[in-house]
Each structure stands twice: as structure tokens, then as C-alpha cells.
mmCIF file of C-alpha atoms and ligand atoms in Angstrom:
data_model
loop_
_atom_site.group_PDB
_atom_site.id
_atom_site.type_symbol
_atom_site.label_atom_id
_atom_site.label_comp_id
_atom_site.label_asym_id
_atom_site.label_seq_id
_atom_site.Cartn_x
_atom_site.Cartn_y
_atom_site.Cartn_z
ATOM 1 C CA MET C 199 -63.106 -41.349 -0.429
ATOM 2 C CA PRO C 200 -62.351 -38.123 -2.951
ATOM 3 C CA ARG C 201 -59.006 -36.607 -3.619
ATOM 4 C CA ALA C 202 -58.382 -33.059 -4.197
ATOM 5 C CA GLU C 203 -58.080 -31.758 -7.664
ATOM 6 C CA PHE C 204 -57.368 -28.122 -8.842
ATOM 7 C CA ILE C 205 -60.024 -26.542 -9.975
ATOM 8 C CA SER C 206 -58.339 -23.355 -11.331
ATOM 9 C CA THR C 207 -55.322 -21.075 -11.028
ATOM 10 C CA GLY C 208 -53.980 -17.597 -10.505
ATOM 11 C CA PHE C 209 -51.382 -15.405 -10.029
ATOM 12 C CA TYR C 210 -50.192 -11.642 -9.573
ATOM 13 C CA VAL C 211 -46.964 -9.685 -9.791
ATOM 14 C CA PRO C 212 -46.445 -6.505 -9.076
ATOM 15 C CA GLU C 213 -46.023 -3.809 -11.979
ATOM 16 C CA ARG C 214 -42.751 -2.297 -10.791
ATOM 17 C CA VAL C 215 -39.664 -4.771 -13.060
ATOM 18 C CA VAL C 216 -36.355 -4.526 -11.378
ATOM 19 C CA THR C 217 -33.629 -5.956 -13.707
ATOM 20 C CA ASN C 218 -30.289 -6.810 -12.126
ATOM 21 C CA ASP C 219 -28.497 -3.721 -13.421
ATOM 22 C CA GLU C 220 -30.778 -1.767 -11.216
ATOM 23 C CA LEU C 221 -29.461 -3.534 -7.974
ATOM 24 C CA ARG C 222 -26.367 -2.187 -9.069
ATOM 25 C CA GLN C 223 -27.568 0.667 -7.192
ATOM 26 C CA TRP C 224 -27.593 -0.709 -3.993
ATOM 27 C CA TRP C 225 -24.836 -3.690 -3.883
ATOM 28 C CA ASP C 226 -21.465 -4.133 -5.496
ATOM 29 C CA THR C 227 -23.288 -7.091 -7.883
ATOM 30 C CA SER C 228 -23.345 -7.271 -11.398
ATOM 31 C CA ASP C 229 -25.841 -8.913 -13.957
ATOM 32 C CA GLN C 230 -23.381 -11.583 -15.167
ATOM 33 C CA TRP C 231 -22.911 -12.669 -11.291
ATOM 34 C CA ILE C 232 -26.474 -12.799 -10.985
ATOM 35 C CA ARG C 233 -27.654 -14.557 -14.033
ATOM 36 C CA GLU C 234 -24.461 -16.992 -14.064
ATOM 37 C CA ARG C 235 -25.122 -17.803 -10.161
ATOM 38 C CA THR C 236 -28.853 -18.428 -10.351
ATOM 39 C CA GLY C 237 -30.302 -17.558 -13.519
ATOM 40 C CA ILE C 238 -32.239 -14.459 -12.164
ATOM 41 C CA LYS C 239 -32.663 -12.039 -15.088
ATOM 42 C CA GLN C 240 -35.381 -9.863 -13.226
ATOM 43 C CA ARG C 241 -37.716 -9.613 -11.025
ATOM 44 C CA TYR C 242 -41.038 -7.509 -9.286
ATOM 45 C CA TRP C 243 -41.037 -5.345 -6.611
ATOM 46 C CA VAL C 244 -44.128 -3.341 -4.797
ATOM 47 C CA GLU C 245 -44.102 0.167 -4.497
ATOM 48 C CA PRO C 246 -42.900 0.229 -0.987
ATOM 49 C CA GLY C 247 -45.856 0.626 1.513
ATOM 50 C CA LYS C 248 -48.544 0.423 -1.049
ATOM 51 C CA GLN C 249 -48.968 -3.278 -1.282
ATOM 52 C CA GLY C 250 -48.533 -6.168 1.511
ATOM 53 C CA GLY C 251 -48.718 -9.976 0.387
ATOM 54 C CA SER C 252 -52.538 -10.158 0.905
ATOM 55 C CA ASP C 253 -53.167 -7.250 -1.494
ATOM 56 C CA LEU C 254 -50.959 -9.726 -4.253
ATOM 57 C CA ALA C 255 -52.965 -12.323 -3.141
ATOM 58 C CA LEU C 256 -56.247 -10.833 -3.721
ATOM 59 C CA GLU C 257 -55.470 -10.313 -7.505
ATOM 60 C CA ALA C 258 -54.374 -13.707 -7.952
ATOM 61 C CA THR C 259 -57.586 -15.076 -5.940
ATOM 62 C CA ARG C 260 -59.666 -12.470 -8.457
ATOM 63 C CA MET C 261 -58.088 -14.111 -11.374
ATOM 64 C CA ALA C 262 -58.591 -17.973 -9.881
ATOM 65 C CA LEU C 263 -61.896 -17.249 -9.045
ATOM 66 C CA GLU C 264 -63.183 -15.825 -12.573
ATOM 67 C CA ARG C 265 -61.155 -18.803 -14.452
ATOM 68 C CA ALA C 266 -63.637 -21.258 -12.303
ATOM 69 C CA ASP C 267 -66.857 -18.999 -12.875
ATOM 70 C CA MET C 268 -66.605 -18.919 -9.045
ATOM 71 C CA ASP C 269 -67.612 -16.169 -6.618
ATOM 72 C CA ALA C 270 -65.789 -15.851 -3.326
ATOM 73 C CA SER C 271 -68.785 -16.692 -1.454
ATOM 74 C CA GLU C 272 -68.588 -20.074 -2.806
ATOM 75 C CA LEU C 273 -65.126 -20.720 -0.814
ATOM 76 C CA ASP C 274 -65.227 -22.926 2.240
ATOM 77 C CA CYS C 275 -61.781 -22.172 3.511
ATOM 78 C CA ILE C 276 -58.489 -20.402 3.041
ATOM 79 C CA ILE C 277 -55.020 -21.631 3.493
ATOM 80 C CA TYR C 278 -52.403 -18.899 3.218
ATOM 81 C CA ALA C 279 -48.768 -19.796 3.465
ATOM 82 C CA THR C 280 -46.553 -16.872 3.699
ATOM 83 C CA LEU C 281 -42.786 -16.111 5.151
ATOM 84 C CA SER C 282 -43.710 -12.257 4.573
ATOM 85 C CA PRO C 283 -46.938 -11.882 6.549
ATOM 86 C CA ASP C 284 -48.919 -8.518 6.442
ATOM 87 C CA TYR C 285 -48.170 -8.619 10.238
ATOM 88 C CA PHE C 286 -46.633 -10.045 12.861
ATOM 89 C CA PHE C 287 -50.112 -10.900 13.830
ATOM 90 C CA PRO C 288 -53.257 -11.824 13.109
ATOM 91 C CA GLY C 289 -52.004 -14.036 10.079
ATOM 92 C CA SER C 290 -52.320 -12.737 6.321
ATOM 93 C CA GLY C 291 -55.728 -15.531 5.913
ATOM 94 C CA VAL C 292 -57.945 -12.950 7.706
ATOM 95 C CA TYR C 293 -56.677 -9.938 5.692
ATOM 96 C CA LEU C 294 -57.067 -11.830 2.618
ATOM 97 C CA GLN C 295 -60.577 -12.916 3.439
ATOM 98 C CA ARG C 296 -61.779 -9.245 4.631
ATOM 99 C CA LYS C 297 -60.482 -7.886 1.157
ATOM 100 C CA LEU C 298 -62.495 -11.108 -0.468
ATOM 101 C CA GLY C 299 -65.760 -10.009 1.772
ATOM 102 C CA VAL C 300 -66.223 -13.722 2.906
ATOM 103 C CA PHE C 301 -66.879 -13.581 6.750
ATOM 104 C CA GLY C 302 -66.704 -16.456 8.691
ATOM 105 C CA ILE C 303 -65.068 -19.105 6.865
ATOM 106 C CA PRO C 304 -61.265 -20.289 8.362
ATOM 107 C CA ALA C 305 -58.563 -19.000 7.600
ATOM 108 C CA LEU C 306 -55.486 -20.935 8.126
ATOM 109 C CA ASP C 307 -51.676 -19.404 7.976
ATOM 110 C CA ILE C 308 -48.879 -21.775 7.182
ATOM 111 C CA ARG C 309 -45.448 -20.866 8.050
ATOM 112 C CA ASN C 310 -43.085 -23.279 5.974
ATOM 113 C CA GLN C 311 -41.189 -20.735 3.892
ATOM 114 C CA CYS C 312 -40.533 -22.014 0.771
ATOM 115 C CA THR C 313 -42.057 -25.010 1.245
ATOM 116 C CA GLY C 314 -45.328 -23.568 2.579
ATOM 117 C CA PHE C 315 -47.466 -23.930 -0.609
ATOM 118 C CA LEU C 316 -47.045 -27.795 -0.511
ATOM 119 C CA TYR C 317 -47.838 -28.210 3.243
ATOM 120 C CA GLY C 318 -50.789 -26.332 2.221
ATOM 121 C CA LEU C 319 -51.270 -28.610 -0.253
ATOM 122 C CA ALA C 320 -51.138 -31.351 1.758
ATOM 123 C CA VAL C 321 -53.871 -30.204 4.853
ATOM 124 C CA ALA C 322 -56.043 -29.020 1.831
ATOM 125 C CA ASP C 323 -55.759 -32.319 0.188
ATOM 126 C CA ALA C 324 -56.380 -34.036 3.563
ATOM 127 C CA TRP C 325 -59.454 -31.659 4.187
ATOM 128 C CA ILE C 326 -61.218 -32.851 1.030
ATOM 129 C CA ARG C 327 -60.356 -36.123 1.618
ATOM 130 C CA THR C 328 -61.976 -36.241 5.063
ATOM 131 C CA ARG C 329 -64.746 -34.255 3.270
ATOM 132 C CA GLN C 330 -64.094 -31.449 5.943
ATOM 133 C CA TYR C 331 -64.335 -28.519 3.163
ATOM 134 C CA ARG C 332 -65.205 -28.727 -0.357
ATOM 135 C CA ARG C 333 -63.642 -25.192 -1.844
ATOM 136 C CA ILE C 334 -60.107 -24.390 -0.690
ATOM 137 C CA LEU C 335 -58.570 -21.616 -1.603
ATOM 138 C CA LEU C 336 -54.661 -22.221 -1.255
ATOM 139 C CA VAL C 337 -52.046 -19.202 -1.615
ATOM 140 C CA GLY C 338 -48.751 -18.602 -1.579
ATOM 141 C CA ALA C 339 -47.842 -14.790 -1.713
ATOM 142 C CA GLU C 340 -44.794 -12.464 -0.880
ATOM 143 C CA VAL C 341 -43.618 -9.259 -0.173
ATOM 144 C CA HIS C 342 -39.584 -9.587 0.056
ATOM 145 C CA SER C 343 -38.723 -6.232 -1.144
ATOM 146 C CA THR C 344 -39.699 -4.308 1.768
ATOM 147 C CA GLY C 345 -37.285 -6.700 3.911
ATOM 148 C CA LEU C 346 -34.129 -6.785 2.162
ATOM 149 C CA ASP C 347 -30.879 -5.651 3.807
ATOM 150 C CA PHE C 348 -29.352 -2.870 1.390
ATOM 151 C CA GLY C 349 -26.347 -2.782 3.105
ATOM 152 C CA PRO C 350 -23.419 -4.882 1.585
ATOM 153 C CA ALA C 351 -24.112 -7.732 3.644
ATOM 154 C CA GLY C 352 -27.530 -8.282 2.105
ATOM 155 C CA ARG C 353 -26.022 -8.571 -1.405
ATOM 156 C CA ASP C 354 -26.307 -12.887 -1.336
ATOM 157 C CA LEU C 355 -30.055 -12.324 -0.735
ATOM 158 C CA GLY C 356 -31.081 -9.337 -1.757
ATOM 159 C CA VAL C 357 -30.494 -10.460 -5.433
ATOM 160 C CA LEU C 358 -32.680 -13.108 -5.260
ATOM 161 C CA PHE C 359 -35.845 -12.611 -4.133
ATOM 162 C CA GLY C 360 -39.087 -11.273 -5.950
ATOM 163 C CA ASP C 361 -42.671 -10.064 -4.530
ATOM 164 C CA GLY C 362 -45.548 -11.892 -6.530
ATOM 165 C CA ALA C 363 -48.626 -14.385 -5.085
ATOM 166 C CA GLY C 364 -50.009 -17.747 -6.668
ATOM 167 C CA VAL C 365 -52.948 -19.206 -5.499
ATOM 168 C CA ALA C 366 -55.075 -22.487 -6.560
ATOM 169 C CA ILE C 367 -58.830 -23.329 -5.705
ATOM 170 C CA LEU C 368 -59.418 -26.786 -4.816
ATOM 171 C CA GLY C 369 -62.130 -29.102 -4.763
ATOM 172 C CA PRO C 370 -63.005 -32.761 -4.709
ATOM 173 C CA THR C 371 -62.857 -35.251 -7.431
ATOM 174 C CA ASP C 372 -64.463 -38.840 -7.608
ATOM 175 C CA ALA C 373 -62.351 -39.420 -10.497
ATOM 176 C CA ASP C 374 -59.595 -42.176 -10.235
ATOM 177 C CA ASP C 375 -57.555 -40.929 -12.768
ATOM 178 C CA ARG C 376 -56.536 -37.648 -11.886
ATOM 179 C CA GLY C 377 -56.144 -35.215 -8.233
ATOM 180 C CA VAL C 378 -53.628 -34.992 -5.850
ATOM 181 C CA LEU C 379 -51.927 -38.553 -5.773
ATOM 182 C CA SER C 380 -49.781 -38.104 -2.637
ATOM 183 C CA THR C 381 -47.952 -35.604 -1.025
ATOM 184 C CA HIS C 382 -44.801 -36.112 1.242
ATOM 185 C CA LEU C 383 -43.463 -33.524 3.545
ATOM 186 C CA PHE C 384 -40.240 -33.222 5.670
ATOM 187 C CA ALA C 385 -38.176 -30.950 8.209
ATOM 188 C CA ASP C 386 -35.055 -31.077 9.829
ATOM 189 C CA GLY C 387 -34.656 -28.356 12.701
ATOM 190 C CA ARG C 388 -31.128 -28.710 13.007
ATOM 191 C CA TYR C 389 -30.622 -26.779 10.308
ATOM 192 C CA ALA C 390 -32.715 -23.769 11.246
ATOM 193 C CA GLU C 391 -30.307 -21.057 11.348
ATOM 194 C CA LEU C 392 -28.488 -21.630 8.355
ATOM 195 C CA LEU C 393 -31.561 -19.299 6.461
ATOM 196 C CA TRP C 394 -33.190 -17.567 9.051
ATOM 197 C CA CYS C 395 -34.336 -14.099 10.320
ATOM 198 C CA GLU C 396 -33.213 -13.888 13.971
ATOM 199 C CA SER C 397 -35.274 -10.679 15.128
ATOM 200 C CA ASP C 398 -37.778 -9.612 16.386
ATOM 201 C CA ALA C 399 -38.514 -12.536 18.271
ATOM 202 C CA SER C 400 -40.084 -14.088 21.160
ATOM 203 C CA ALA C 401 -37.450 -16.131 21.986
ATOM 204 C CA ARG C 402 -35.413 -12.894 23.187
ATOM 205 C CA PHE C 403 -35.531 -9.971 25.460
ATOM 206 C CA PRO C 404 -36.071 -7.641 24.197
ATOM 207 C CA ARG C 405 -37.449 -8.919 21.317
ATOM 208 C CA ILE C 406 -35.761 -6.147 19.455
ATOM 209 C CA SER C 407 -33.010 -3.688 20.473
ATOM 210 C CA HIS C 408 -31.232 -0.868 18.846
ATOM 211 C CA GLN C 409 -28.266 -2.683 18.847
ATOM 212 C CA ASP C 410 -30.337 -5.297 16.943
ATOM 213 C CA LEU C 411 -30.913 -2.919 14.593
ATOM 214 C CA ASP C 412 -27.700 -1.513 14.206
ATOM 215 C CA GLU C 413 -26.359 -5.283 13.473
ATOM 216 C CA GLY C 414 -29.052 -6.251 10.918
ATOM 217 C CA ARG C 415 -30.193 -8.686 13.017
ATOM 218 C CA GLN C 416 -33.981 -7.858 11.597
ATOM 219 C CA TYR C 417 -32.980 -9.382 8.314
ATOM 220 C CA ALA C 418 -32.546 -12.807 6.417
ATOM 221 C CA ARG C 419 -29.335 -14.477 6.636
ATOM 222 C CA MET C 420 -28.281 -17.630 4.839
ATOM 223 C CA GLN C 421 -25.044 -19.626 4.510
ATOM 224 C CA GLY C 422 -25.918 -19.867 0.661
ATOM 225 C CA ARG C 423 -23.468 -23.042 -0.394
ATOM 226 C CA GLU C 424 -24.744 -25.397 2.532
ATOM 227 C CA VAL C 425 -28.255 -24.307 1.766
ATOM 228 C CA PHE C 426 -26.945 -25.009 -1.958
ATOM 229 C CA LYS C 427 -26.171 -28.509 -1.410
ATOM 230 C CA HIS C 428 -29.334 -29.557 0.892
ATOM 231 C CA ALA C 429 -31.612 -28.067 -1.633
ATOM 232 C CA VAL C 430 -30.391 -30.837 -3.933
ATOM 233 C CA ALA C 431 -29.888 -33.792 -2.415
ATOM 234 C CA ARG C 432 -33.541 -33.415 -0.201
ATOM 235 C CA MET C 433 -35.419 -32.253 -3.101
ATOM 236 C CA MET C 434 -33.909 -35.473 -5.402
ATOM 237 C CA GLU C 435 -34.963 -37.992 -2.151
ATOM 238 C CA SER C 436 -38.333 -36.646 -1.917
ATOM 239 C CA VAL C 437 -39.023 -36.656 -5.666
ATOM 240 C CA LEU C 438 -38.190 -39.958 -5.656
ATOM 241 C CA ALA C 439 -40.237 -40.871 -2.361
ATOM 242 C CA ALA C 440 -43.298 -39.506 -4.132
ATOM 243 C CA LEU C 441 -42.503 -41.701 -7.005
ATOM 244 C CA GLY C 442 -41.422 -44.569 -5.282
ATOM 245 C CA ALA C 443 -44.854 -44.223 -3.188
ATOM 246 C CA HIS C 444 -46.759 -45.280 -6.783
ATOM 247 C CA GLY C 445 -44.158 -47.654 -7.825
ATOM 248 C CA LEU C 446 -43.283 -45.203 -10.419
ATOM 249 C CA GLY C 447 -39.806 -43.509 -11.532
ATOM 250 C CA PRO C 448 -38.476 -39.999 -12.895
ATOM 251 C CA GLY C 449 -39.193 -41.907 -16.475
ATOM 252 C CA ASP C 450 -42.872 -41.344 -15.991
ATOM 253 C CA VAL C 451 -42.351 -37.873 -14.992
ATOM 254 C CA ASP C 452 -44.174 -35.563 -17.386
ATOM 255 C CA LEU C 453 -43.404 -32.324 -15.888
ATOM 256 C CA LEU C 454 -41.315 -31.196 -12.934
ATOM 257 C CA ILE C 455 -41.940 -27.770 -10.957
ATOM 258 C CA ALA C 456 -39.506 -27.521 -8.376
ATOM 259 C CA HIS C 457 -39.276 -24.769 -6.116
ATOM 260 C CA GLN C 458 -37.182 -21.439 -7.821
ATOM 261 C CA ALA C 459 -34.448 -20.556 -5.753
ATOM 262 C CA ASN C 460 -31.802 -20.991 -8.266
ATOM 263 C CA LEU C 461 -31.760 -21.953 -11.828
ATOM 264 C CA ARG C 462 -28.500 -23.851 -10.827
ATOM 265 C CA ILE C 463 -30.149 -25.945 -7.748
ATOM 266 C CA ASN C 464 -32.818 -27.005 -10.422
ATOM 267 C CA GLU C 465 -30.647 -28.242 -13.314
ATOM 268 C CA VAL C 466 -28.331 -30.562 -11.093
ATOM 269 C CA VAL C 467 -31.995 -32.005 -9.810
ATOM 270 C CA GLN C 468 -32.926 -32.418 -13.643
ATOM 271 C CA ARG C 469 -29.721 -33.855 -14.582
ATOM 272 C CA GLN C 470 -30.077 -36.237 -11.575
ATOM 273 C CA LEU C 471 -33.173 -37.376 -12.379
ATOM 274 C CA ASP C 472 -32.360 -37.512 -16.298
ATOM 275 C CA LEU C 473 -35.062 -35.849 -17.234
ATOM 276 C CA ARG C 474 -35.322 -33.489 -20.752
ATOM 277 C CA ASP C 475 -35.616 -30.092 -20.844
ATOM 278 C CA ASP C 476 -39.677 -30.289 -22.070
ATOM 279 C CA ARG C 477 -40.011 -32.593 -18.807
ATOM 280 C CA VAL C 478 -38.971 -29.634 -16.327
ATOM 281 C CA TYR C 479 -40.516 -25.830 -16.247
ATOM 282 C CA ASN C 480 -38.455 -23.055 -14.390
ATOM 283 C CA ASN C 481 -39.624 -19.372 -14.632
ATOM 284 C CA ILE C 482 -36.977 -17.750 -12.373
ATOM 285 C CA ASP C 483 -35.339 -15.795 -14.764
ATOM 286 C CA ARG C 484 -38.155 -13.825 -14.776
ATOM 287 C CA TYR C 485 -39.490 -13.698 -10.974
ATOM 288 C CA GLY C 486 -36.252 -14.528 -8.682
ATOM 289 C CA ASN C 487 -37.239 -16.628 -5.942
ATOM 290 C CA THR C 488 -40.830 -15.841 -4.643
ATOM 291 C CA THR C 489 -40.848 -18.258 -1.928
ATOM 292 C CA ALA C 490 -44.147 -19.611 -1.215
ATOM 293 C CA ALA C 491 -45.231 -18.292 -4.491
ATOM 294 C CA THR C 492 -43.162 -19.963 -6.802
ATOM 295 C CA ILE C 493 -45.050 -23.370 -7.210
ATOM 296 C CA PRO C 494 -48.275 -21.808 -7.712
ATOM 297 C CA ILE C 495 -47.216 -19.276 -10.370
ATOM 298 C CA ALA C 496 -45.253 -22.021 -12.584
ATOM 299 C CA ILE C 497 -48.407 -24.177 -12.279
ATOM 300 C CA ASP C 498 -50.330 -21.545 -13.668
ATOM 301 C CA GLU C 499 -48.006 -21.006 -16.004
ATOM 302 C CA CYS C 500 -48.147 -24.005 -17.333
ATOM 303 C CA VAL C 501 -51.882 -24.031 -17.210
ATOM 304 C CA GLN C 502 -52.049 -21.392 -19.527
ATOM 305 C CA SER C 503 -49.388 -21.784 -22.008
ATOM 306 C CA GLY C 504 -50.718 -25.763 -22.174
ATOM 307 C CA ARG C 505 -48.218 -27.740 -20.481
ATOM 308 C CA LEU C 506 -50.191 -28.770 -18.163
ATOM 309 C CA ARG C 507 -52.980 -30.731 -19.510
ATOM 310 C CA ARG C 508 -55.705 -33.530 -18.649
ATOM 311 C CA GLY C 509 -53.665 -36.659 -17.511
ATOM 312 C CA THR C 510 -50.174 -35.079 -17.008
ATOM 313 C CA LEU C 511 -48.289 -36.621 -14.420
ATOM 314 C CA LEU C 512 -47.128 -33.099 -12.491
ATOM 315 C CA VAL C 513 -44.398 -33.703 -9.549
ATOM 316 C CA LEU C 514 -44.070 -30.531 -7.563
ATOM 317 C CA THR C 515 -41.004 -30.066 -5.021
ATOM 318 C CA ALA C 516 -39.709 -27.667 -2.471
ATOM 319 C CA PHE C 517 -36.886 -27.165 -0.208
ATOM 320 C CA GLY C 518 -36.380 -23.989 2.263
ATOM 321 C CA SER C 519 -35.919 -22.668 5.586
ATOM 322 C CA GLY C 520 -36.149 -24.906 8.200
ATOM 323 C CA PHE C 521 -35.212 -26.683 6.813
ATOM 324 C CA THR C 522 -38.131 -27.766 5.163
ATOM 325 C CA TRP C 523 -38.716 -29.649 2.073
ATOM 326 C CA GLY C 524 -41.308 -32.053 0.293
ATOM 327 C CA SER C 525 -43.266 -33.252 -2.802
ATOM 328 C CA ALA C 526 -46.286 -33.953 -4.415
ATOM 329 C CA LEU C 527 -47.517 -35.954 -6.970
ATOM 330 C CA VAL C 528 -50.625 -34.620 -9.264
ATOM 331 C CA ARG C 529 -52.293 -36.193 -12.104
ATOM 332 C CA TRP C 530 -53.613 -33.039 -13.765
HETATM 333 N N1 COA Z 200 -22.885 -10.355 -6.319
HETATM 334 C C1 COA Z 200 -21.817 -10.750 -6.644
HETATM 335 N N2 COA Z 200 -20.777 -11.367 -5.686
HETATM 336 C C2 COA Z 200 -21.791 -11.910 -5.079
HETATM 337 C C3 COA Z 200 -23.048 -11.956 -4.757
HETATM 338 C C4 COA Z 200 -24.019 -10.912 -5.220
HETATM 339 N N3 COA Z 200 -25.029 -10.734 -5.430
HETATM 340 N N4 COA Z 200 -23.240 -12.583 -3.513
HETATM 341 C C5 COA Z 200 -22.105 -13.170 -3.236
HETATM 342 N N5 COA Z 200 -21.021 -12.841 -3.579
HETATM 343 C C6 COA Z 200 -19.428 -13.191 -3.949
HETATM 344 C C7 COA Z 200 -19.309 -13.684 -2.699
HETATM 345 O O1 COA Z 200 -18.825 -12.749 -1.648
HETATM 346 C C8 COA Z 200 -17.801 -14.355 -2.886
HETATM 347 O O2 COA Z 200 -17.414 -13.875 -3.027
HETATM 348 P P1 COA Z 200 -15.873 -14.433 -2.330
HETATM 349 O O3 COA Z 200 -15.459 -15.205 -3.151
HETATM 350 O O4 COA Z 200 -14.469 -13.234 -2.977
HETATM 351 O O5 COA Z 200 -15.483 -14.472 -1.016
HETATM 352 C C9 COA Z 200 -18.116 -15.079 -4.155
HETATM 353 O O6 COA Z 200 -19.372 -14.244 -4.509
HETATM 354 C C10 COA Z 200 -19.132 -16.627 -3.897
HETATM 355 O O7 COA Z 200 -20.101 -16.339 -3.002
HETATM 356 P P2 COA Z 200 -20.914 -18.072 -2.469
HETATM 357 O O8 COA Z 200 -21.728 -17.573 -1.553
HETATM 358 O O9 COA Z 200 -19.890 -19.000 -2.587
HETATM 359 O O10 COA Z 200 -21.881 -17.850 -3.853
HETATM 360 P P3 COA Z 200 -22.329 -19.237 -4.591
HETATM 361 O O11 COA Z 200 -22.017 -19.699 -5.554
HETATM 362 O O12 COA Z 200 -22.716 -20.020 -3.161
HETATM 363 O O13 COA Z 200 -23.695 -18.325 -4.662
HETATM 364 C C11 COA Z 200 -26.045 -18.189 -3.789
HETATM 365 C C12 COA Z 200 -24.559 -17.767 -3.500
HETATM 366 C C13 COA Z 200 -26.942 -17.414 -2.786
HETATM 367 C C14 COA Z 200 -26.566 -17.752 -5.264
HETATM 368 C C15 COA Z 200 -26.155 -20.126 -4.021
HETATM 369 O O14 COA Z 200 -25.241 -20.089 -2.662
HETATM 370 C C16 COA Z 200 -27.399 -20.220 -3.317
HETATM 371 O O15 COA Z 200 -28.311 -20.031 -3.999
HETATM 372 N N6 COA Z 200 -27.945 -21.003 -2.384
HETATM 373 C C17 COA Z 200 -29.221 -21.945 -2.100
HETATM 374 C C18 COA Z 200 -30.176 -20.764 -2.161
HETATM 375 C C19 COA Z 200 -31.587 -21.579 -1.866
HETATM 376 O O16 COA Z 200 -31.387 -22.725 -2.050
HETATM 377 N N7 COA Z 200 -32.102 -21.122 -0.773
HETATM 378 C C20 COA Z 200 -33.343 -21.798 -0.491
HETATM 379 C C21 COA Z 200 -34.520 -21.517 -0.396
HETATM 380 S S1 COA Z 200 -34.889 -19.814 -0.045
#
């Protein structure tokens, strides 16, 4: 049975850099607070209304196709992970497909927030192993900046998020020394409302009201401290589960790429796994939290800088709204 391997990667962020200091025009915050609590120094935001997530994904896909020396017509399938779709429906996968001009191939949308790329990777890996599809475009793309609460209640979440897209093209390999070794996915819906966006919603009637808008129910809300604690514990557990499934331990890890929600979360995970600085990669200082895009953006940067090389044992892990979380083990 073949495994999935990464054929190529790419990413794209909008041109507009937004520094922590600039955020002070909307929120009572400071560069020092944001750096100390989160590690974020800047993020990229779209020009409002000019670019949707699928536009960012298109640029990232073009980069990955060029590097793979492939044409979009060679893709068999699109898997698109996002919590900020261009529209409520249809899913963003079809918009990206239309922009790529490859009609007919399936486009699956994944709604697992910060863990979306890993859920998508698990699906792509299964489809490649079973020979259902040979060339899968896996996307994580977000536009958060147009959905932030610029009022006082939005301060805690508003400073965290950035826009961006990262993609991977996956294909089969028969080599037994590389590829996706396994994926490990988890969820616990008991905590759904600790990080969520309440409206508009088909579970409510009306789906959205003027009162909802006045009360800010259209914005994401988070109980940050609770989420922080769970993020550390669940990512740790799932990394150990992924390594344990192969009789490996933290000492075998060449590179850990964790979801970029808060540098402090990743520092605790690094400490608990006892990993040296050269065994982990973080880029949240430059991009903020780009949700489903954080892992593919980080992977692409590691490929381009040479930190990911043939033979590297890579561990990916993520945690987010749902709660959902998971890990993947990849021999590059
Ligand atoms: N600027 C300045 N002060 C802020 C602020 C901001 N942007 N956001 C919150 N504060 C204030 C709070 O009002 C509070 O003030 P008080 O002590 O006077 O009440 C104080 O800072 C501490 O708030 P708290 O929410 O306890 O901060 P924290 O240390 O937990 O950091 C997060 C907040 C959001 C950075 C942190 O909780 C976090 O990263 N959580 C997890 C995020 C995550 O993993 N998400 C999952 C994937 S998206």
C-alpha cells in the first residue's frame, strides 16, 4: 500500500503588514503585552473586501504547482480547510477550483478550525493509500481580519489573528522510508462554546437578529485561559500518541511544528517534551495565528530554509476550537 508524501508546498500572505502598535488605534493594548503574552510582533491582513481566503489559496497553490513543475490540470482532488470560508455556502474548495480552472475534480471542505490541516492530511493520506486519488491539493487558508470585533470586547482575540494560506500537494510513494507514517485525530465537543462563533447559525431562529449584532454574537469568543490549558495538555498527549504508535519517543523527533496560536503554549510543550530549540519551529512572531494555514506555512518555510530535508522525522500537532486536536508523524 502506498503512503502519502509531500510533493511540494507553498504559501501566501497579503501585502499589508499590521504591527502591534497599529492595533492600538482600535484596542486598549500594547506591543509589550502582545509580545509577552503571545510572542506575536506583526501579522498580515488583506485589504478589506479585496481578497477572500480562496484568493490567498490560489497564490499559494500557484507557488506549489510551479515548484512541483505541475499544471493544475494534473490535480485529482482539492481538500480545503478553513474556518473563514469565502461564503457560508458553497464551500471555498469550489471557488479555488474555479480560480484554478480545473472543473470536475472533487472539492472537499474541512471545518476543523486550527486542526483543519491535520484533519485534511488524514483524509488525503487515506485516499492516497487506497489509491482513490493520486494528486491531492491540501489547503489551509484564512481571512480573519474582516471578521474581528474592533470594539473593546474583541481585544483578546483581535490581536492574535492574521490572514494567510498554505498548501501542500500530496502524492503516493512506495518508498518504505518516507511519507506520512500516521495521523492521530481527536475531538471533544463538550468544550465547543469555549472558542466559538455563535451567529449566524441554523440552530437559532432567526439565524441572526439586530439584537445579536448589537450584542456582538457574530464575532468569535474565547475563554483564553481554559483554551490555553487544554491546548498544552492535548497537543502533548497527541504527540506522544503519534510517537508511541511507532515505538518512538521525544528523543527521536528531528522537528516539531505545532499550531501557531500562542508562542507560550508551544514553549510549554517544547519544555515538557524536552526538545532543544533546533528541534522546534515557530513563526507566530511574523504571522500571528492563521488557524488552518499555520502548519502548511511553517512547513513551507522549513522546506525553503533547508530545515526539512529528506529523512527528517517531522511531528505536526495542532489544537483548536471544538475542541479538536491531533498529530501526524511524517518522514520527510
Ligand atoms: N491587550 C492588553 N490586555 C489584554 C488583552 C490585550 N490584547 N487581552 C486581554 N487583556 C487583559 C485582560 O483584560 C486581563 O486584564 P485584567 O487582569 O485586568 O482582567 C489580562 O490582560 C489578562 O487576561 P487573560 O485573558 O487572563 O490573559 P492571558 O494571559 O490568558 O492571555 C491569551 C490571553 C488569549 C493570549 C491566552 O489566554 C491564549 O493564548 N489562549 C489560548 C489561545 C489558543 O490556543 N487558541 C486556540 C487556537 S485558536
